[in-house]
Short mmCIF file of C-alpha atoms in Angstrom, two decimals:
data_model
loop_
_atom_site.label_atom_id
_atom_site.label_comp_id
_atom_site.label_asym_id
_atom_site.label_seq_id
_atom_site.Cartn_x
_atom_site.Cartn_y
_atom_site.Cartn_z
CA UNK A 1 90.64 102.61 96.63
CA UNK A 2 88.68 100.16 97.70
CA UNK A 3 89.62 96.94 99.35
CA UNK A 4 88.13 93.64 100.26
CA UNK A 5 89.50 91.78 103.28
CA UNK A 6 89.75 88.24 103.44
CA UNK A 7 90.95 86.06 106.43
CA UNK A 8 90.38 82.80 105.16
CA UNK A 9 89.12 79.54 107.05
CA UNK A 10 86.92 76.77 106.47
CA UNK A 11 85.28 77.09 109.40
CA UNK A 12 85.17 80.52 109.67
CA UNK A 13 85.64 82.74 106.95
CA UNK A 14 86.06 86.53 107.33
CA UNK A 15 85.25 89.07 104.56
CA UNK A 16 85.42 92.56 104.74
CA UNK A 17 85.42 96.07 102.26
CA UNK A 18 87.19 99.44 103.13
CA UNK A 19 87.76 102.36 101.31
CA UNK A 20 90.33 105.26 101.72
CA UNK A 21 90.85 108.30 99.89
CA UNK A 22 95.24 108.26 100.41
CA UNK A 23 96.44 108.99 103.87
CA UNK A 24 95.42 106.82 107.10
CA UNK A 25 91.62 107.39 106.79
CA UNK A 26 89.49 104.55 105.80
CA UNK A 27 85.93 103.72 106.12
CA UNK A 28 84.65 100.13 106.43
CA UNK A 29 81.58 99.15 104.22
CA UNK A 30 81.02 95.41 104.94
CA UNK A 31 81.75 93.12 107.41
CA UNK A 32 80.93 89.37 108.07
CA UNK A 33 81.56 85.90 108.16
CA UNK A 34 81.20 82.84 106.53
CA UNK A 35 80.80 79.70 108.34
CA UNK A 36 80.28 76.39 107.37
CA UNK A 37 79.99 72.99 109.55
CA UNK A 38 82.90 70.50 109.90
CA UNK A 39 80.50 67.45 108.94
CA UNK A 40 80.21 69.15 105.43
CA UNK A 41 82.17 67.58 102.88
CA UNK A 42 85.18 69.77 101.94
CA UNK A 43 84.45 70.59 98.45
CA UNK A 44 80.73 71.59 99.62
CA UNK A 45 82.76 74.06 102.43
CA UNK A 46 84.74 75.22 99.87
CA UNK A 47 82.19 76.17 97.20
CA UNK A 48 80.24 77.48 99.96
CA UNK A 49 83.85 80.08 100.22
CA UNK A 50 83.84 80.36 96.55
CA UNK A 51 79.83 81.11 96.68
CA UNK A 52 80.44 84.49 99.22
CA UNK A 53 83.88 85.52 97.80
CA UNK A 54 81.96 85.96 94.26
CA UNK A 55 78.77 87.40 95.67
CA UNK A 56 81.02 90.05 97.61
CA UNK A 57 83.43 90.73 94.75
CA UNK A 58 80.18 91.34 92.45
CA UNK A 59 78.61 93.45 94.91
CA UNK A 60 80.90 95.60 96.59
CA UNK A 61 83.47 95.55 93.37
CA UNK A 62 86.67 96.00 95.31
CA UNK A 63 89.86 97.34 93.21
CA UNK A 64 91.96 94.83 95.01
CA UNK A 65 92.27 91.94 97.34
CA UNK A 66 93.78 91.20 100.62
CA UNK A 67 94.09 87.95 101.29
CA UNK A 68 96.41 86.83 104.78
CA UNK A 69 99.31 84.41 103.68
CA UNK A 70 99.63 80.84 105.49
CA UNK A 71 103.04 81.60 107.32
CA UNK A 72 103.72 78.98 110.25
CA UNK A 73 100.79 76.95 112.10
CA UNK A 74 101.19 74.23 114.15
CA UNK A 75 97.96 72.45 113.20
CA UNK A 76 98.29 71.20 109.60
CA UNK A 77 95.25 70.68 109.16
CA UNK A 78 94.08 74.30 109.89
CA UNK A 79 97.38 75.60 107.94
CA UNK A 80 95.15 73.29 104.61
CA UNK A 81 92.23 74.49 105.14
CA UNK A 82 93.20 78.13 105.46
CA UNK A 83 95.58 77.89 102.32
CA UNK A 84 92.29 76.18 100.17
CA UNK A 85 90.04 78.60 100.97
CA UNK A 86 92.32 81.92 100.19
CA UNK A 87 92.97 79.77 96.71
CA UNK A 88 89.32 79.72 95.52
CA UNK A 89 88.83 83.35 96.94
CA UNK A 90 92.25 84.41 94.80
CA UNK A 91 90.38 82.18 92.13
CA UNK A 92 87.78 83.90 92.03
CA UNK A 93 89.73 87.45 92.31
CA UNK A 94 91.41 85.69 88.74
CA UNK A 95 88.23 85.74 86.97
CA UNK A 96 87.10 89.05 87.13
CA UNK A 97 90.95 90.35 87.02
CA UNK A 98 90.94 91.67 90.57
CA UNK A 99 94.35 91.79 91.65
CA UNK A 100 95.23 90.04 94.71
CA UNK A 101 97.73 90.46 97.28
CA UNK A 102 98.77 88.01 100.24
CA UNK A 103 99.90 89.52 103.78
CA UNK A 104 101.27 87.38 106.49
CA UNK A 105 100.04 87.58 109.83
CA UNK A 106 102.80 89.53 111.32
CA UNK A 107 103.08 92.50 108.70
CA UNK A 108 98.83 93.15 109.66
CA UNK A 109 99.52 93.25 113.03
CA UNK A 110 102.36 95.73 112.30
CA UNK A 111 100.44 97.76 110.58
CA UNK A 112 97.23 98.04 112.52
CA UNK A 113 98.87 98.13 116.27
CA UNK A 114 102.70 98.61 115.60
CA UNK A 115 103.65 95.29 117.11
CA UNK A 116 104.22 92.68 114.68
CA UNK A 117 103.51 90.60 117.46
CA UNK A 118 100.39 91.39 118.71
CA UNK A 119 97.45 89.43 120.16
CA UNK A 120 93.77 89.15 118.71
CA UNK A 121 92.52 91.65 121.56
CA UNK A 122 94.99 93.87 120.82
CA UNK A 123 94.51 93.73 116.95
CA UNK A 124 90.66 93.95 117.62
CA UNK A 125 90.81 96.91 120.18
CA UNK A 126 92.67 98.57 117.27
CA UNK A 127 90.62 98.04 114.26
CA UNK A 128 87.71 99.42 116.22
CA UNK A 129 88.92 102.67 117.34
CA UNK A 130 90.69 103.15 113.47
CA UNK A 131 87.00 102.86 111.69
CA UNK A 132 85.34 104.25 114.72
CA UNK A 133 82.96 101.57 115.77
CA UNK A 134 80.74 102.26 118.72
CA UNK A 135 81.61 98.35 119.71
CA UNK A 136 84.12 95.63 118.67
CA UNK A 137 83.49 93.89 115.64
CA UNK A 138 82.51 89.80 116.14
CA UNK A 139 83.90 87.62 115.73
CA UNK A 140 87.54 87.81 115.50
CA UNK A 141 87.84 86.81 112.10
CA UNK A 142 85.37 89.27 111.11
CA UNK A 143 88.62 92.27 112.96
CA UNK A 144 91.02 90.15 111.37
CA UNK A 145 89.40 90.29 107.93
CA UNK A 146 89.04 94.39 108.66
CA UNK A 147 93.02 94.23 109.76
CA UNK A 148 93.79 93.02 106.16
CA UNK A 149 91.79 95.32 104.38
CA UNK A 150 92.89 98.58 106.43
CA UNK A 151 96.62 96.81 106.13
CA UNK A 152 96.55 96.88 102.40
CA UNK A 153 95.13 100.45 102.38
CA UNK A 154 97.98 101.69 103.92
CA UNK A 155 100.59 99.80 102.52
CA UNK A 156 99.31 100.39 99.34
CA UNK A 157 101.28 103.42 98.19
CA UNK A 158 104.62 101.01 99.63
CA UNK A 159 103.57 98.24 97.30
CA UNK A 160 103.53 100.75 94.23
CA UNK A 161 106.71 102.22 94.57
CA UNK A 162 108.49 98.80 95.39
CA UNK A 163 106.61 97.49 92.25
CA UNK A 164 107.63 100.73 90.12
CA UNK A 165 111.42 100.25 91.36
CA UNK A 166 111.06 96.64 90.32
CA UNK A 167 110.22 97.69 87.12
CA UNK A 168 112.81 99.83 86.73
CA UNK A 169 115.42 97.33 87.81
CA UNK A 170 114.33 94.70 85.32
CA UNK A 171 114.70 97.67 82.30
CA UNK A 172 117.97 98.14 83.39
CA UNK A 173 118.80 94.74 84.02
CA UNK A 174 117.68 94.02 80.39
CA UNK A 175 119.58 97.37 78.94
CA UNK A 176 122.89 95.88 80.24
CA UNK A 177 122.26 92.64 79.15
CA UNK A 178 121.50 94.07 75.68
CA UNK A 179 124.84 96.41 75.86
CA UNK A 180 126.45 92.96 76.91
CA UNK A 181 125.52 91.10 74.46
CA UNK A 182 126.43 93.53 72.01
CA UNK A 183 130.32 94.47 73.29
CA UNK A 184 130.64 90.50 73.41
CA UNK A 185 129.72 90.38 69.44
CA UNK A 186 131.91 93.43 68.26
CA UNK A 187 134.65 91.83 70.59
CA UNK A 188 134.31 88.46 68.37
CA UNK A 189 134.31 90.14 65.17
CA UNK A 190 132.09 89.33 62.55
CA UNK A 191 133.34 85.70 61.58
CA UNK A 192 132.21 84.87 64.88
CA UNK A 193 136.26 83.70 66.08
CA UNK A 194 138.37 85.21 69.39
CA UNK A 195 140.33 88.67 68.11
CA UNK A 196 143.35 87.83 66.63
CA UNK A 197 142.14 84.53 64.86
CA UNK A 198 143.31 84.92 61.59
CA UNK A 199 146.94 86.24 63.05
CA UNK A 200 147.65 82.90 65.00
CA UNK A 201 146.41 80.72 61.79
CA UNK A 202 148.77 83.07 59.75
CA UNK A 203 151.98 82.07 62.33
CA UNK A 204 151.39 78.24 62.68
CA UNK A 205 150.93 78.35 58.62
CA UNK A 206 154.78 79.91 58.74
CA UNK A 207 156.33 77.96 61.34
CA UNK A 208 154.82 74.67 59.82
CA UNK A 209 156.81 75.71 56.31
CA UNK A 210 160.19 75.92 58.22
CA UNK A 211 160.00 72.90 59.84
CA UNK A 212 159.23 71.16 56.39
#
């Protein structure tokens, strides 16, 4: 399978491809960064996003996308600007029918180092001795864009069984529904009345003729 990283940023952009056979190995292919300057306008910075996530995507022709989900920032701003450029990246995902799938910070840092928690050194230090790197990759969004890909790689398998009992769930869900459904009309009878309709009709008919 192979996976593109994305850690997404205006500023900084980082894109990345891995590939792994099942298992924990993986082997990176690509690594870098996209960077564009704060006086450009924003739609220029983004296009300039859109511009490398569709040259990547065409090039290295990943099976799936890992994109890391805006969870909590302090600087709105940043939290924007983060969250527009994974959109055109997922947009552009879209268009070829790559699927994409969003990890939060924490659940990468999990996976890569075992601490949800973890710093960028730690994450980094990590990442480099997983793909075997002779030195750490820079800069850190270029690790952090690695840390999704290998992430998705080995939560992979995870996401497919959760998906397939999912699926499962909704079959049921719709099975019983149907059964439901069905045990609600034979209940009703065929006139479409509460059992025992044409009984109580039948008595108030009688009791009216003894009152008259």
């Amino acid at each position: 399978m192979r996976v593109m990283g994305v850690d997404p940023g205006l500023t900084r952009c980082g894109l990345s491809v891995v590939e792994g056979a099942g298992g924990r190995k993986v082997t990176a292919l690509d690594v870098d960064v996209v960077r564009t300057p704060s006086t450009m306008e924003l739609s220029q910075r983004l296009l300039a996003v859109w511009d490398a996530a569709e040259y990547w995507m065409d090039t290295h022709r990943p099976d799936v996308i890992a994109i890391e989900r805006v969870f909590t920032q302090h600087n709105v701003s940043t939290a924007m600007g983060t969250a527009q450029a994974g959109g055109v990246v997922a947009l552009a995902a879209a268009r070829r029918d790559i699927p994409v799938h969003f990890h939060t910070p924490s659940e990468v840092k999990a996976a890569v180092t075992g601490n949800g928690n973890a710093g960028k050194a730690q994450v980094t230090a990590m990442i480099t001795r997983i793909l075997g790197f002779q030195k750490a990759p820079e800069p850190a969004d270029a690790a952090d864009a690695l840390a999704l890909a290998v992430c998705h790689c080995w939560r992979a398998p995870m996401i497919a069984r959760m998906a397939e009992a999912e699926q499962k769930a909704a079959e049921q869900r719709k099975v019983y529904q149907q059964r439901l459904a069905a045990s609600r009309r034979k209940a009703t009878g065929t006139g479409g009345g509460p059992v025992g309709r044409g009984r109580t009709t039948e008595r108030v008919s009688t009791l009216e003729g003894k009152t008259r």
